[in-house]
Coordinates of C-alpha atoms in Angstrom, one line a residue:
X201 CA 0.0 0.0 0.0
X202 CA 1.0 3.6 -0.6
X203 CA 1.1 5.6 2.6
X204 CA 1.3 9.3 3.3
X205 CA 3.4 10.8 6.0
X206 CA 2.6 14.3 7.3
X207 CA 5.1 15.7 9.8
X208 CA 3.8 17.8 12.6
X209 CA 0.2 16.6 12.0
X210 CA -1.2 16.6 15.5
X211 CA -2.7 20.1 15.0
X212 CA -3.1 23.1 12.7
X213 CA -2.2 22.9 9.0
X214 CA -0.6 19.4 9.4
X215 CA -3.8 18.0 10.9
X216 CA -6.0 19.5 8.1
X217 CA -3.6 18.0 5.5
X218 CA -3.7 14.6 7.1
X219 CA -7.5 14.5 7.2
X220 CA -7.7 15.6 3.6
X221 CA -5.2 13.0 2.4
X222 CA -7.1 10.3 4.3
X223 CA -10.2 11.3 2.4
X224 CA -8.3 10.8 -0.8
X225 CA -7.8 7.2 0.2
X226 CA -4.3 7.3 1.7
X227 CA -3.4 5.5 4.9
X228 CA -1.8 8.4 6.8
X229 CA 1.0 8.4 9.3
X230 CA 0.5 11.0 11.9
X231 CA 3.7 12.5 13.2
X232 CA 4.1 14.4 16.4
X233 CA 6.7 15.2 19.0
X234 CA 5.0 15.9 22.3
X235 CA 1.2 16.1 22.1
X236 CA 0.3 12.4 21.8
X237 CA -3.3 13.1 22.9
X238 CA -3.9 15.5 20.1
X239 CA -2.3 13.1 17.6
X240 CA -4.5 10.3 18.8
X241 CA -7.5 12.6 18.3
X242 CA -6.5 13.1 14.6
X243 CA -6.2 9.3 14.2
X244 CA -9.6 8.8 15.7
X245 CA -11.2 11.5 13.5
X246 CA -9.7 9.8 10.4
X247 CA -10.9 6.4 11.4
X248 CA -14.3 7.6 12.3
X249 CA -14.7 8.9 8.8
X250 CA -13.7 5.6 7.2
X251 CA -10.0 6.3 6.7
X252 CA -6.8 4.7 7.9
X253 CA -4.2 6.3 10.2
X254 CA -1.6 5.4 12.7
X255 CA 0.9 7.3 14.9
X256 CA 4.6 7.8 14.0
X257 CA 6.2 9.9 16.7
X258 CA 9.7 11.4 16.2
X259 CA 11.5 14.6 16.5
X260 CA 11.9 16.0 13.0
X261 CA 15.1 17.7 14.0
X262 CA 16.7 14.4 15.1
X263 CA 18.1 12.3 12.2
X264 CA 18.7 9.3 14.4
X265 CA 15.1 9.4 15.7
X266 CA 13.8 9.6 12.2
X267 CA 15.9 6.5 11.1
X268 CA 14.7 4.5 14.2
X269 CA 11.0 5.4 13.6
X270 CA 11.2 4.5 9.9
X271 CA 13.2 1.3 10.5
X272 CA 10.4 0.1 12.9
X273 CA 7.6 1.0 10.5
X274 CA 9.3 -0.6 7.5
X275 CA 9.8 -3.8 9.5
X276 CA 6.1 -3.9 10.4
X277 CA 5.1 -3.0 6.8
X278 CA 7.4 -5.0 4.4
X279 CA 5.0 -4.7 1.5
X280 CA 4.2 -1.0 1.9
X281 CA 6.0 2.2 1.2
X282 CA 5.5 5.9 1.9
X283 CA 4.6 7.5 -1.5
X284 CA 3.5 10.9 -0.2
X285 CA 5.6 13.0 2.1
X286 CA 4.5 16.4 3.5
X287 CA 7.3 18.2 5.3
X288 CA 5.1 20.3 7.5
X289 CA 6.9 20.3 10.9
X290 CA 8.2 23.7 12.0
X291 CA 8.5 26.0 14.9
X292 CA 8.8 29.7 15.5
X293 CA 11.2 31.4 17.8
X294 CA 10.7 35.0 16.8
X295 CA 13.2 37.7 17.8
X296 CA 15.1 40.6 16.2
X297 CA 18.4 39.3 14.9
X298 CA 20.7 41.3 17.2
X299 CA 19.0 39.8 20.3
X300 CA 18.5 36.3 18.8
X301 CA 20.2 33.5 20.8
X302 CA 22.1 30.6 19.2
X303 CA 19.3 28.3 20.4
X304 CA 16.6 30.4 18.7
X305 CA 18.5 30.3 15.5
X306 CA 19.4 26.6 15.5
X307 CA 16.2 25.2 16.8
X308 CA 14.2 26.8 14.0
X309 CA 16.6 25.7 11.2
X310 CA 17.0 22.3 12.7
X311 CA 13.3 21.5 12.7
X312 CA 12.4 22.9 9.3
X313 CA 15.5 22.5 7.2
X314 CA 17.4 19.6 8.7
X315 CA 14.1 17.7 9.2
X316 CA 13.4 18.1 5.5
X317 CA 16.9 16.8 4.7
X318 CA 16.9 13.7 7.0
X319 CA 13.4 12.6 6.2
X320 CA 13.3 13.2 2.5
X321 CA 16.7 11.6 1.9
X322 CA 15.6 8.5 3.7
X323 CA 12.2 8.1 1.9
X324 CA 13.6 8.8 -1.6
X325 CA 15.3 5.4 -1.6
X326 CA 11.9 3.8 -1.6
X327 CA 10.3 6.2 -4.1
X328 CA 13.0 6.0 -6.7
X329 CA 13.6 2.3 -7.5
X330 CA 11.6 0.9 -10.4
X331 CA 10.1 4.3 -11.1
X332 CA 7.5 3.9 -8.3
X333 CA 7.0 7.6 -8.3
X334 CA 6.0 9.8 -5.4
X335 CA 4.9 13.2 -4.2
X336 CA 6.8 15.5 -1.9
X337 CA 5.2 18.7 -0.7
X338 CA 7.3 21.1 1.5
X339 CA 5.5 23.6 3.7
X340 CA 7.2 26.9 3.1
X341 CA 5.8 30.3 4.2
X342 CA 5.2 33.9 3.3
X343 CA 8.2 34.5 5.5
X344 CA 10.4 32.5 3.2
X345 CA 9.1 34.3 0.1
X346 CA 9.3 37.9 1.2
X347 CA 10.9 37.8 4.7
X348 CA 9.3 39.1 7.8
X349 CA 10.9 41.4 10.4
X350 CA 11.6 39.5 13.7
X351 CA 11.8 36.2 11.8
X352 CA 15.3 36.0 10.4
X353 CA 15.6 32.4 11.6
X354 CA 12.1 31.4 10.3
X355 CA 12.5 33.3 7.0
X356 CA 16.0 31.8 6.4
X357 CA 14.7 28.2 7.0
X358 CA 11.7 28.6 4.8
X359 CA 13.6 30.4 2.0
X360 CA 16.2 27.6 2.1
X361 CA 13.4 25.0 1.9
X362 CA 12.1 26.7 -1.3
X363 CA 15.6 26.5 -2.8
X364 CA 15.9 22.8 -1.9
X365 CA 12.4 22.2 -3.4
X366 CA 13.5 23.6 -6.8
X367 CA 16.8 21.7 -6.8
X368 CA 15.3 18.3 -5.7
X369 CA 12.5 18.6 -8.2
X370 CA 15.1 18.5 -11.0
X371 CA 17.0 15.6 -9.5
X372 CA 14.0 13.2 -9.2
X373 CA 11.7 14.2 -12.0
X374 CA 13.0 11.3 -14.2
X375 CA 11.8 9.0 -11.5
X376 CA 8.2 10.3 -11.7
X377 CA 8.5 12.1 -8.4
X378 CA 7.2 15.6 -8.0
X379 CA 8.5 18.1 -5.5
X380 CA 6.6 21.3 -4.7
X381 CA 6.2 23.8 -2.0
X382 CA 3.2 25.6 -0.5
X383 CA 3.8 29.0 1.1
X384 CA 0.9 30.0 3.4
X385 CA 0.5 33.6 4.6
X386 CA -1.5 34.3 7.7
X387 CA -3.5 31.1 8.5
X388 CA -5.7 30.6 11.6
X389 CA -3.8 28.1 13.7
X390 CA -2.2 27.8 17.1
X391 CA 1.0 29.2 15.7
X392 CA -0.7 32.5 14.8
X393 CA -3.1 32.9 17.7
X394 CA -0.6 35.2 19.5
X395 CA -0.5 37.6 16.6
X396 CA -2.5 40.9 16.4
X397 CA -5.0 39.5 13.9
X398 CA -7.3 42.5 13.6
X399 CA -4.3 44.7 12.6
X400 CA -2.8 42.1 10.3
X401 CA -6.1 41.5 8.5
X402 CA -5.9 45.1 7.3
X403 CA -2.8 44.2 5.4
X404 CA -4.4 41.3 3.5
X405 CA -6.3 42.2 0.4
X406 CA -9.1 39.7 1.0
X407 CA -9.4 41.0 4.5
X408 CA -9.1 37.8 6.6
X409 CA -6.7 35.1 7.7
X410 CA -6.8 31.8 5.7
X411 CA -7.9 28.5 7.0
X412 CA -5.9 25.3 7.4
X413 CA -8.4 23.5 5.2
X414 CA -7.6 26.0 2.3
X415 CA -4.0 25.1 2.6
X416 CA -4.8 21.4 2.7
X417 CA -6.8 21.7 -0.5
X418 CA -3.7 22.9 -2.3
X419 CA -1.6 20.1 -0.9
X420 CA -4.2 17.6 -2.0
X421 CA -4.1 18.9 -5.5
X422 CA -0.3 18.7 -5.7
X423 CA -0.5 15.1 -4.4
X424 CA -3.1 14.1 -7.0
X425 CA -2.6 12.5 -10.4
X426 CA -3.9 15.7 -12.0
X427 CA -0.7 17.5 -10.8
X428 CA 1.8 15.0 -12.3
X429 CA 3.2 17.7 -14.6
X430 CA 3.7 20.3 -11.9
X431 CA 7.1 20.2 -10.1
X432 CA 9.5 22.7 -8.6
X433 CA 6.7 25.2 -8.0
X434 CA 5.8 27.3 -5.0
X435 CA 2.1 27.8 -4.5
X436 CA 1.4 31.0 -2.5
X437 CA -1.7 31.0 -0.3
X438 CA -1.8 34.4 1.3
X439 CA -5.0 36.2 0.3
X440 CA -3.1 38.5 -2.1
X441 CA -0.8 39.8 0.7
X442 CA 2.3 39.2 -1.4
X443 CA 2.1 38.4 -5.1

């Protein structure tokens, strides 16, 4: 069977993506780091709606933890492989650069950028043989497209992810693997709940924050057969804030 793995899928955008992919018929691996209860709720929601899902906990910033989790899963699923990977895990540690600590810089880049590297490298070895094909979607951000003050670390990680997306797309296209990025703007999630929404909405041409489900819809399209000729692209979902 072809599985889908969504990192950071216990809440927010990752949760919406996991639920949407399950509706498309994929058995979904729900990744989380700390909030097991929330991850179990996502699994329960998917199963209640007729889908298949299971937990796959690991720290996306830890290459050894990723290897261990995938070794265990592959041993238990010898006839299956992960055909869809959504690199969604990410954290924010906002600060102006001259006050930013080493930890704030490295933790953000480790989760977003190193997590992409460790996990994608490992899964490609199962997507590439015998032209099996696959879909990789990387969750970028408005911050990585235009940069945002106070987010030098986050903007750097997401911009690097966009560059990696474009490079990898060219490497694996002959193997029928597509690699794209989605760059959300202001989306209503736990990650944005501490932002001054009413002020920020005034900056968005459509006058509101987006929803996680709107982002999930774009990911679902990029994963579908209809998007087989789309690769190396960045889909901006920002209500016209930056075009």
